[in-house]
PDB file of C-alpha atoms in Angstrom:
ATOM      1  CA  MET A   4     105.746  95.077  26.896  1.00 42.00           C
ATOM      2  CA  LYS A   5     104.185  94.470  23.470  1.00 36.00           C
ATOM      3  CA  SER A   6     103.247  98.147  23.081  1.00 39.00           C
ATOM      4  CA  LEU A   7     106.772  99.144  24.093  1.00 39.00           C
ATOM      5  CA  ILE A   8     108.256  96.864  21.446  1.00 35.00           C
ATOM      6  CA  LEU A   9     105.906  98.269  18.778  1.00 34.00           C
ATOM      7  CA  ALA A  10     106.729 101.850  19.764  1.00 38.00           C
ATOM      8  CA  SER A  11     110.433 101.053  19.648  1.00 39.00           C
ATOM      9  CA  ALA A  12     110.091  99.456  16.205  1.00 38.00           C
ATOM     10  CA  LEU A  13     108.193 102.496  14.920  1.00 41.00           C
ATOM     11  CA  ALA A  14     110.860 104.843  16.279  1.00 43.00           C
ATOM     12  CA  ILE A  15     113.587 102.830  14.560  1.00 41.00           C
ATOM     13  CA  GLN A  16     111.656 102.872  11.262  1.00 42.00           C
ATOM     14  CA  GLN A  17     111.125 106.617  11.466  1.00 45.00           C
ATOM     15  CA  ALA A  18     114.774 107.327  12.294  1.00 48.00           C
ATOM     16  CA  ALA A  19     115.894 105.084   9.437  1.00 55.00           C
ATOM     17  CA  GLY A  20     113.768 107.127   7.056  1.00 75.00           C
ATOM     18  CA  HIS A  21     115.248 110.524   7.880  1.00 95.00           C
ATOM     19  CA  ALA A  22     117.186 112.123   5.031  1.00 98.00           C
ATOM     20  CA  ILE A  23     118.820 115.275   3.637  1.00 98.00           C
ATOM     21  CA  PHE A  24     118.940 116.928   0.228  1.00 98.00           C
ATOM     22  CA  GLN A  25     122.682 117.498   0.134  1.00 98.00           C
ATOM     23  CA  ASP A  26     124.239 117.487  -3.352  1.00 98.00           C
ATOM     24  CA  LEU A  27     123.621 119.170  -6.706  1.00 98.00           C
ATOM     25  CA  TRP A  28     124.441 118.484 -10.333  1.00 97.00           C
ATOM     26  CA  VAL A  29     124.316 121.126 -13.065  1.00 97.00           C
ATOM     27  CA  ASP A  30     123.715 119.806 -16.588  1.00 96.00           C
ATOM     28  CA  GLY A  31     125.230 116.476 -15.555  1.00 94.00           C
ATOM     29  CA  VAL A  32     128.266 117.946 -13.785  1.00 96.00           C
ATOM     30  CA  ASP A  33     128.582 116.991 -10.121  1.00 96.00           C
ATOM     31  CA  LYS A  34     128.869 120.084  -7.899  1.00 97.00           C
ATOM     32  CA  GLY A  35     128.646 118.083  -4.680  1.00 97.00           C
ATOM     33  CA  SER A  36     127.626 120.139  -1.654  1.00 97.00           C
ATOM     34  CA  THR A  37     129.397 123.343  -2.732  1.00 98.00           C
ATOM     35  CA  CYS A  38     126.259 125.492  -2.896  1.00 98.00           C
ATOM     36  CA  VAL A  39     123.839 123.821  -0.473  1.00 98.00           C
ATOM     37  CA  ARG A  40     122.761 125.141   2.894  1.00 98.00           C
ATOM     38  CA  MET A  41     123.285 121.781   4.562  1.00 97.00           C
ATOM     39  CA  PRO A  42     120.868 121.069   7.422  1.00 97.00           C
ATOM     40  CA  GLY A  43     122.495 120.282  10.745  1.00 95.00           C
ATOM     41  CA  SER A  44     120.710 116.930  10.968  1.00 96.00           C
ATOM     42  CA  ASN A  45     118.568 114.573   8.906  1.00 97.00           C
ATOM     43  CA  SER A  46     115.502 115.181  11.073  1.00 97.00           C
ATOM     44  CA  PRO A  47     112.351 116.708   9.565  1.00 98.00           C
ATOM     45  CA  VAL A  48     110.553 119.981  10.133  1.00 98.00           C
ATOM     46  CA  THR A  49     106.977 119.415  11.328  1.00 98.00           C
ATOM     47  CA  ASN A  50     105.663 122.950  12.000  1.00 98.00           C
ATOM     48  CA  VAL A  51     104.450 124.637   8.808  1.00 98.00           C
ATOM     49  CA  ASN A  52     104.226 127.971  10.653  1.00 98.00           C
ATOM     50  CA  SER A  53     107.912 128.031  11.581  1.00 98.00           C
ATOM     51  CA  ASN A  54     110.563 129.916   9.589  1.00 98.00           C
ATOM     52  CA  ASP A  55     112.356 126.544   9.454  1.00 98.00           C
ATOM     53  CA  ILE A  56     109.871 125.543   6.726  1.00 98.00           C
ATOM     54  CA  ARG A  57     111.824 127.806   4.342  1.00 98.00           C
ATOM     55  CA  CYS A  58     115.233 126.127   4.200  1.00 98.00           C
ATOM     56  CA  ASN A  59     115.278 123.792   7.234  1.00 98.00           C
ATOM     57  CA  VAL A  60     116.699 124.439  10.706  1.00 98.00           C
ATOM     58  CA  GLY A  61     119.470 127.012  10.429  1.00 96.00           C
ATOM     59  CA  GLY A  62     118.836 127.335   6.711  1.00 97.00           C
ATOM     60  CA  THR A  63     118.236 131.074   6.741  1.00 94.00           C
ATOM     61  CA  ARG A  64     122.025 131.483   6.945  1.00 95.00           C
ATOM     62  CA  GLY A  65     123.850 131.348   3.637  1.00 97.00           C
ATOM     63  CA  VAL A  66     127.086 129.698   2.565  1.00 98.00           C
ATOM     64  CA  SER A  67     129.816 131.116   0.348  1.00 97.00           C
ATOM     65  CA  GLY A  68     129.273 128.917  -2.713  1.00 98.00           C
ATOM     66  CA  LYS A  69     126.914 129.520  -5.616  1.00 98.00           C
ATOM     67  CA  CYS A  70     126.243 127.120  -8.490  1.00 98.00           C
ATOM     68  CA  ALA A  71     125.942 128.673 -11.952  1.00 98.00           C
ATOM     69  CA  VAL A  72     123.250 127.407 -14.324  1.00 98.00           C
ATOM     70  CA  ALA A  73     121.799 128.761 -17.562  1.00 98.00           C
ATOM     71  CA  ALA A  74     118.074 129.337 -17.889  1.00 97.00           C
ATOM     72  CA  GLY A  75     116.723 126.283 -19.703  1.00 97.00           C
ATOM     73  CA  GLY A  76     119.413 124.101 -18.124  1.00 98.00           C
ATOM     74  CA  THR A  77     118.901 121.240 -15.703  1.00 98.00           C
ATOM     75  CA  VAL A  78     119.930 120.911 -12.098  1.00 98.00           C
ATOM     76  CA  THR A  79     119.729 117.576 -10.300  1.00 98.00           C
ATOM     77  CA  VAL A  80     119.031 117.601  -6.575  1.00 98.00           C
ATOM     78  CA  GLU A  81     120.279 114.596  -4.616  1.00 98.00           C
ATOM     79  CA  MET A  82     118.959 113.200  -1.321  1.00 98.00           C
ATOM     80  CA  HIS A  83     120.395 110.532   0.975  1.00 97.00           C
ATOM     81  CA  GLN A  84     119.725 109.352   4.501  1.00 97.00           C
ATOM     82  CA  GLN A  85     123.080 110.330   5.981  1.00 96.00           C
ATOM     83  CA  PRO A  86     125.413 113.276   5.256  1.00 95.00           C
ATOM     84  CA  GLY A  87     128.091 112.387   2.713  1.00 94.00           C
ATOM     85  CA  ASP A  88     126.660 108.950   1.907  1.00 93.00           C
ATOM     86  CA  ARG A  89     125.977 108.817  -1.830  1.00 93.00           C
ATOM     87  CA  SER A  90     125.698 105.051  -2.068  1.00 92.00           C
ATOM     88  CA  CYS A  91     122.667 103.496  -3.754  1.00 91.00           C
ATOM     89  CA  ARG A  92     122.623 100.519  -1.416  1.00 90.00           C
ATOM     90  CA  ASN A  93     119.980 102.236   0.709  1.00 91.00           C
ATOM     91  CA  GLU A  94     116.881 104.123  -0.333  1.00 94.00           C
ATOM     92  CA  ALA A  95     117.371 107.878  -0.479  1.00 96.00           C
ATOM     93  CA  ILE A  96     114.624 108.183   2.121  1.00 97.00           C
ATOM     94  CA  GLY A  97     113.462 104.903   3.628  1.00 96.00           C
ATOM     95  CA  GLY A  98     110.977 103.751   6.230  1.00 95.00           C
ATOM     96  CA  ALA A  99     108.072 103.885   3.746  1.00 97.00           C
ATOM     97  CA  HIS A 100     108.220 107.701   3.947  1.00 98.00           C
ATOM     98  CA  TYR A 101     105.999 108.154   0.892  1.00 98.00           C
ATOM     99  CA  GLY A 102     104.813 111.516  -0.350  1.00 98.00           C
ATOM    100  CA  PRO A 103     105.400 114.211  -2.982  1.00 98.00           C
ATOM    101  CA  VAL A 104     108.680 115.699  -4.177  1.00 98.00           C
ATOM    102  CA  MET A 105     108.638 119.411  -5.001  1.00 98.00           C
ATOM    103  CA  VAL A 106     111.124 122.091  -5.981  1.00 99.00           C
ATOM    104  CA  TYR A 107     110.655 125.854  -5.583  1.00 99.00           C
ATOM    105  CA  MET A 108     112.760 128.863  -6.555  1.00 98.00           C
ATOM    106  CA  SER A 109     113.003 132.389  -5.137  1.00 98.00           C
ATOM    107  CA  LYS A 110     114.565 135.400  -6.887  1.00 98.00           C
ATOM    108  CA  VAL A 111     116.978 137.164  -4.520  1.00 98.00           C
ATOM    109  CA  SER A 112     119.565 139.915  -4.718  1.00 98.00           C
ATOM    110  CA  ASP A 113     122.338 137.708  -3.299  1.00 98.00           C
ATOM    111  CA  ALA A 114     121.862 133.968  -2.840  1.00 98.00           C
ATOM    112  CA  SER A 115     124.616 133.797  -0.218  1.00 98.00           C
ATOM    113  CA  THR A 116     122.856 136.212   2.154  1.00 98.00           C
ATOM    114  CA  ALA A 117     119.118 135.807   1.389  1.00 98.00           C
ATOM    115  CA  ASP A 118     117.095 134.412   4.300  1.00 98.00           C
ATOM    116  CA  GLY A 119     114.263 132.825   2.311  1.00 98.00           C
ATOM    117  CA  SER A 120     111.662 135.406   3.306  1.00 98.00           C
ATOM    118  CA  THR A 121     111.159 136.443  -0.320  1.00 97.00           C
ATOM    119  CA  GLY A 122     108.450 134.902  -2.511  1.00 98.00           C
ATOM    120  CA  TRP A 123     108.722 131.363  -3.911  1.00 98.00           C
ATOM    121  CA  PHE A 124     107.368 129.747  -7.077  1.00 98.00           C
ATOM    122  CA  LYS A 125     107.154 126.041  -7.854  1.00 98.00           C
ATOM    123  CA  VAL A 126     109.189 124.658 -10.789  1.00 98.00           C
ATOM    124  CA  PHE A 127     108.831 120.903 -10.203  1.00 98.00           C
ATOM    125  CA  GLU A 128     106.230 118.539  -8.776  1.00 98.00           C
ATOM    126  CA  ASP A 129     106.036 114.752  -8.601  1.00 98.00           C
ATOM    127  CA  GLY A 130     103.028 113.921  -6.459  1.00 98.00           C
ATOM    128  CA  TRP A 131     100.640 110.949  -6.425  1.00 98.00           C
ATOM    129  CA  ALA A 132      98.953 108.604  -8.860  1.00 98.00           C
ATOM    130  CA  PRO A 133      96.622 105.697  -8.060  1.00 98.00           C
ATOM    131  CA  ALA A 134      97.777 102.116  -8.415  1.00 97.00           C
ATOM    132  CA  ASN A 135      94.380 100.723  -7.321  1.00 94.00           C
ATOM    133  CA  LYS A 136      96.010  98.277  -4.920  1.00 95.00           C
ATOM    134  CA  GLY A 137      94.296  99.156  -1.660  1.00 96.00           C
ATOM    135  CA  ALA A 138      95.967 101.566   0.725  1.00 98.00           C
ATOM    136  CA  ALA A 139      97.733 104.598  -0.722  1.00 98.00           C
ATOM    137  CA  ASP A 140     101.048 103.233   0.558  1.00 97.00           C
ATOM    138  CA  ASN A 141     100.811 101.002  -2.517  1.00 98.00           C
ATOM    139  CA  ASP A 142     100.167 103.892  -4.913  1.00 98.00           C
ATOM    140  CA  TYR A 143     102.723 105.756  -7.002  1.00 98.00           C
ATOM    141  CA  TRP A 144     104.519 108.601  -5.227  1.00 98.00           C
ATOM    142  CA  GLY A 145     107.218 111.119  -6.051  1.00 98.00           C
ATOM    143  CA  VAL A 146     109.365 109.644  -3.285  1.00 98.00           C
ATOM    144  CA  LYS A 147     109.245 106.218  -4.960  1.00 98.00           C
ATOM    145  CA  ASP A 148     110.393 107.769  -8.250  1.00 97.00           C
ATOM    146  CA  MET A 149     113.244 109.536  -6.459  1.00 97.00           C
ATOM    147  CA  ASN A 150     114.302 106.386  -4.614  1.00 96.00           C
ATOM    148  CA  SER A 151     114.448 104.528  -7.939  1.00 95.00           C
ATOM    149  CA  CYS A 152     117.063 107.069  -9.094  1.00 95.00           C
ATOM    150  CA  CYS A 153     119.295 106.846  -6.003  1.00 94.00           C
ATOM    151  CA  GLY A 154     117.912 110.084  -4.595  1.00 97.00           C
ATOM    152  CA  LYS A 155     118.350 112.124  -7.771  1.00 97.00           C
ATOM    153  CA  VAL A 156     115.686 114.332  -9.344  1.00 98.00           C
ATOM    154  CA  ASP A 157     116.265 116.333 -12.542  1.00 98.00           C
ATOM    155  CA  VAL A 158     114.766 119.816 -12.433  1.00 98.00           C
ATOM    156  CA  LYS A 159     114.610 122.035 -15.499  1.00 98.00           C
ATOM    157  CA  ILE A 160     115.163 125.740 -14.920  1.00 98.00           C
ATOM    158  CA  PRO A 161     112.466 127.609 -16.905  1.00 97.00           C
ATOM    159  CA  SER A 162     114.073 128.954 -20.076  1.00 97.00           C
ATOM    160  CA  ASP A 163     112.454 132.393 -19.820  1.00 96.00           C
ATOM    161  CA  LEU A 164     113.409 133.010 -16.201  1.00 97.00           C
ATOM    162  CA  GLN A 165     115.101 136.305 -15.370  1.00 96.00           C
ATOM    163  CA  ALA A 166     118.864 136.163 -14.927  1.00 97.00           C
ATOM    164  CA  GLY A 167     120.231 136.659 -11.431  1.00 98.00           C
ATOM    165  CA  ASP A 168     120.593 134.945  -8.064  1.00 98.00           C
ATOM    166  CA  TYR A 169     118.020 132.452  -6.777  1.00 98.00           C
ATOM    167  CA  LEU A 170     117.469 130.120  -3.897  1.00 98.00           C
ATOM    168  CA  LEU A 171     116.289 126.679  -5.012  1.00 99.00           C
ATOM    169  CA  ARG A 172     114.301 124.759  -2.392  1.00 99.00           C
ATOM    170  CA  ALA A 173     114.054 120.971  -2.798  1.00 99.00           C
ATOM    171  CA  GLU A 174     111.433 119.276  -0.616  1.00 98.00           C
ATOM    172  CA  VAL A 175     109.949 115.919   0.287  1.00 98.00           C
ATOM    173  CA  ILE A 176     106.794 115.696   2.385  1.00 98.00           C
ATOM    174  CA  ALA A 177     106.698 112.302   4.112  1.00 98.00           C
ATOM    175  CA  LEU A 178     103.117 111.287   4.908  1.00 98.00           C
ATOM    176  CA  HIS A 179     103.489 108.031   6.855  1.00 98.00           C
ATOM    177  CA  THR A 180     102.312 109.705  10.108  1.00 98.00           C
ATOM    178  CA  ALA A 181     100.266 112.482   8.492  1.00 98.00           C
ATOM    179  CA  SER A 182      96.841 111.314   9.651  1.00 97.00           C
ATOM    180  CA  GLN A 183      97.360 113.399  12.795  1.00 96.00           C
ATOM    181  CA  THR A 184      97.792 117.179  12.932  1.00 94.00           C
ATOM    182  CA  ASN A 185     101.471 118.130  12.584  1.00 96.00           C
ATOM    183  CA  GLY A 186     102.241 114.535  11.690  1.00 98.00           C
ATOM    184  CA  ALA A 187     103.558 115.243   8.190  1.00 98.00           C
ATOM    185  CA  GLN A 188     107.341 115.439   7.943  1.00 98.00           C
ATOM    186  CA  PHE A 189     108.995 118.074   5.760  1.00 98.00           C
ATOM    187  CA  TYR A 190     112.519 117.482   4.483  1.00 98.00           C
ATOM    188  CA  MET A 191     114.026 120.381   2.573  1.00 98.00           C
ATOM    189  CA  SER A 192     117.329 122.027   1.694  1.00 98.00           C
ATOM    190  CA  CYS A 193     118.063 125.266  -0.122  1.00 98.00           C
ATOM    191  CA  TYR A 194     120.690 125.580  -2.851  1.00 98.00           C
ATOM    192  CA  GLN A 195     122.261 128.872  -3.918  1.00 98.00           C
ATOM    193  CA  LEU A 196     122.147 129.457  -7.687  1.00 98.00           C
ATOM    194  CA  THR A 197     123.169 132.121 -10.162  1.00 98.00           C
ATOM    195  CA  VAL A 198     121.043 131.878 -13.310  1.00 98.00           C
ATOM    196  CA  SER A 199     122.324 133.312 -16.593  1.00 98.00           C
ATOM    197  CA  GLY A 200     120.533 134.090 -19.861  1.00 94.00           C
ATOM    198  CA  GLY A 201     116.803 133.679 -19.739  1.00 88.00           C
ATOM    199  CA  GLY A 202     114.172 136.300 -20.316  1.00 93.00           C
ATOM    200  CA  SER A 203     111.819 138.513 -18.372  1.00 94.00           C
ATOM    201  CA  ASN A 204     109.575 135.990 -16.638  1.00 92.00           C
ATOM    202  CA  SER A 205     108.947 136.850 -12.986  1.00 92.00           C
ATOM    203  CA  PRO A 206     106.342 134.312 -11.759  1.00 96.00           C
ATOM    204  CA  ALA A 207     103.776 134.923  -9.047  1.00 97.00           C
ATOM    205  CA  THR A 208     104.977 133.747  -5.652  1.00 98.00           C
ATOM    206  CA  VAL A 209     103.952 132.420  -2.255  1.00 98.00           C
ATOM    207  CA  LYS A 210     105.635 132.890   1.108  1.00 98.00           C
ATOM    208  CA  PHE A 211     107.055 130.384   3.575  1.00 98.00           C
ATOM    209  CA  PRO A 212     105.618 130.166   6.148  1.00 98.00           C
ATOM    210  CA  GLY A 213     102.153 130.782   4.746  1.00 98.00           C
ATOM    211  CA  ALA A 214     101.992 128.585   1.647  1.00 98.00           C
ATOM    212  CA  TYR A 215     101.060 125.492   3.682  1.00 98.00           C
ATOM    213  CA  LYS A 216      98.440 124.961   6.373  1.00 98.00           C
ATOM    214  CA  ALA A 217      98.549 122.055   8.817  1.00 98.00           C
ATOM    215  CA  ALA A 218      95.020 121.015   7.782  1.00 97.00           C
ATOM    216  CA  ASP A 219      95.658 121.127   4.010  1.00 98.00           C
ATOM    217  CA  PRO A 220      94.345 117.901   2.437  1.00 97.00           C
ATOM    218  CA  GLY A 221      97.781 117.128   1.035  1.00 98.00           C
ATOM    219  CA  ILE A 222      99.387 117.537   4.457  1.00 98.00           C
ATOM    220  CA  LYS A 223      96.886 115.969   6.853  1.00 98.00           C
ATOM    221  CA  VAL A 224      96.021 112.682   5.150  1.00 98.00           C
ATOM    222  CA  ASN A 225      95.924 108.975   5.974  1.00 98.00           C
ATOM    223  CA  ILE A 226      97.920 107.139   3.306  1.00 98.00           C
ATOM    224  CA  HIS A 227      97.417 103.827   5.095  1.00 98.00           C
ATOM    225  CA  ALA A 228      93.865 103.799   3.743  1.00 98.00           C
ATOM    226  CA  THR A 229      92.556 104.029   0.196  1.00 97.00           C
ATOM    227  CA  VAL A 230      92.937 107.535  -1.266  1.00 96.00           C
ATOM    228  CA  SER A 231      90.717 108.554  -4.173  1.00 96.00           C
ATOM    229  CA  GLN A 232      92.378 111.919  -4.711  1.00 96.00           C
ATOM    230  CA  TYR A 233      95.506 113.654  -3.457  1.00 98.00           C
ATOM    231  CA  VAL A 234      96.091 117.402  -3.746  1.00 97.00           C
ATOM    232  CA  VAL A 235      99.784 118.297  -3.741  1.00 98.00           C
ATOM    233  CA  PRO A 236     100.362 121.192  -1.307  1.00 98.00           C
ATOM    234  CA  GLY A 237     101.339 124.659  -2.460  1.00 98.00           C
ATOM    235  CA  PRO A 238     100.779 126.513  -5.725  1.00 98.00           C
ATOM    236  CA  ALA A 239     100.664 125.049  -9.230  1.00 98.00           C
ATOM    237  CA  VAL A 240     103.904 124.596 -11.141  1.00 98.00           C
ATOM    238  CA  VAL A 241     104.759 127.710 -13.158  1.00 98.00           C
ATOM    239  CA  SER A 242     104.881 127.819 -16.945  1.00 95.00           C
ATOM    240  CA  GLY A 243     108.137 126.272 -18.110  1.00 96.00           C
ATOM    241  CA  GLY A 244     108.369 124.046 -15.049  1.00 98.00           C
ATOM    242  CA  THR A 245     107.765 120.301 -14.771  1.00 98.00           C
ATOM    243  CA  THR A 246     104.738 118.408 -13.452  1.00 98.00           C
ATOM    244  CA  LYS A 247     105.478 114.682 -13.447  1.00 98.00           C
ATOM    245  CA  VAL A 248     102.985 111.833 -13.135  1.00 98.00           C
ATOM    246  CA  PRO A 249     104.437 109.398 -10.574  1.00 98.00           C
ATOM    247  CA  GLY A 250     105.292 105.947 -11.868  1.00 97.00           C
ATOM    248  CA  THR A 251     105.684 107.103 -15.483  1.00 96.00           C
ATOM    249  CA  GLY A 252     109.263 107.443 -16.647  1.00 94.00           C
ATOM    250  CA  ALA A 253     112.353 108.289 -14.651  1.00 94.00           C
ATOM    251  CA  VAL A 254     113.110 111.457 -12.702  1.00 96.00           C
ATOM    252  CA  CYS A 255     116.834 111.252 -13.488  1.00 95.00           C
ATOM    253  CA  ALA A 256     118.649 111.108 -16.823  1.00 90.00           C
ATOM    254  CA  ASN A 257     120.401 107.752 -16.380  1.00 78.00           C
ATOM    255  CA  PRO A 258     118.295 105.604 -14.058  1.00 73.00           C
ATOM    256  CA  SER A 259     120.186 102.418 -14.952  1.00 64.00           C
ATOM    257  CA  LYS A 260     123.266 103.892 -13.227  1.00 63.00           C
ATOM    258  CA  PHE A 261     121.381 104.550 -10.027  1.00 59.00           C
ATOM    259  CA  ILE A 262     119.577 101.328  -9.173  1.00 50.00           C
ATOM    260  CA  ARG A 263     119.220 100.548  -5.487  1.00 48.00           C
ATOM    261  CA  GLY A 264     121.809  97.962  -4.446  1.00 45.00           C
ATOM    262  CA  THR A 265     124.618  99.438  -6.526  1.00 46.00           C
ATOM    263  CA  THR A 266     127.132 102.215  -6.109  1.00 44.00           C
ATOM    264  CA  PRO A 267     126.810 104.964  -8.732  1.00 43.00           C
ATOM    265  CA  ILE A 268     129.718 105.740 -11.024  1.00 36.00           C
ATOM    266  CA  PHE A 269     130.513 109.440 -10.966  1.00 32.00           C
TER     267      PHE A 269
END
């Protein structure tokens, strides 16, 4: 009976932590969900070798909307636990689902029809930093930074990026059950962008699936023990992108507006 109760409690905690990247801001203007390929549920992807690792389940199919942004501008991805719930009363992703936050982009001919099979480059990373307080659950994580901003993360578009259509892939890797193979949980959504201005930069890319391996040290890891080093999965952030040190500064422009326990003013 005791084991059944513990299993039930764990299942409730895990379900409470599920979440979706679902809204986008462009230079402080709320675009809502007009250009996101909204996942059908808030459940994670767990197989790094599946095509679902690109843009989530069903995410290879595009939507009609595209969000326009100038190279050098800032988009803000927004995550919450339930579709359409933008309240700050709950954590963006709860259940102690700690891990890194990353954002990738992929140059495509048409963002509304691209299936995500083209190459991706990383433009944002907020990973791990030690707090020296025992288990890595107590360390600084990108997820904790995001939760402190009501699920919002500002992402600068590299100023020298080529103009054209892109898919933007926002991702959280939750590591609370990652000590076992295929235990890491991947939460991602793809946004459809049209980038103007810019330059001639065409960064080197990786493919999904392929960029991650189930045994990567940043994917199979026990964060309930002390961690002396954490390697964020995937390639390095490209020139002109953003690599943030967790626990230092905010990941959104106006963090005082987005404190947990309040409702943001749009």
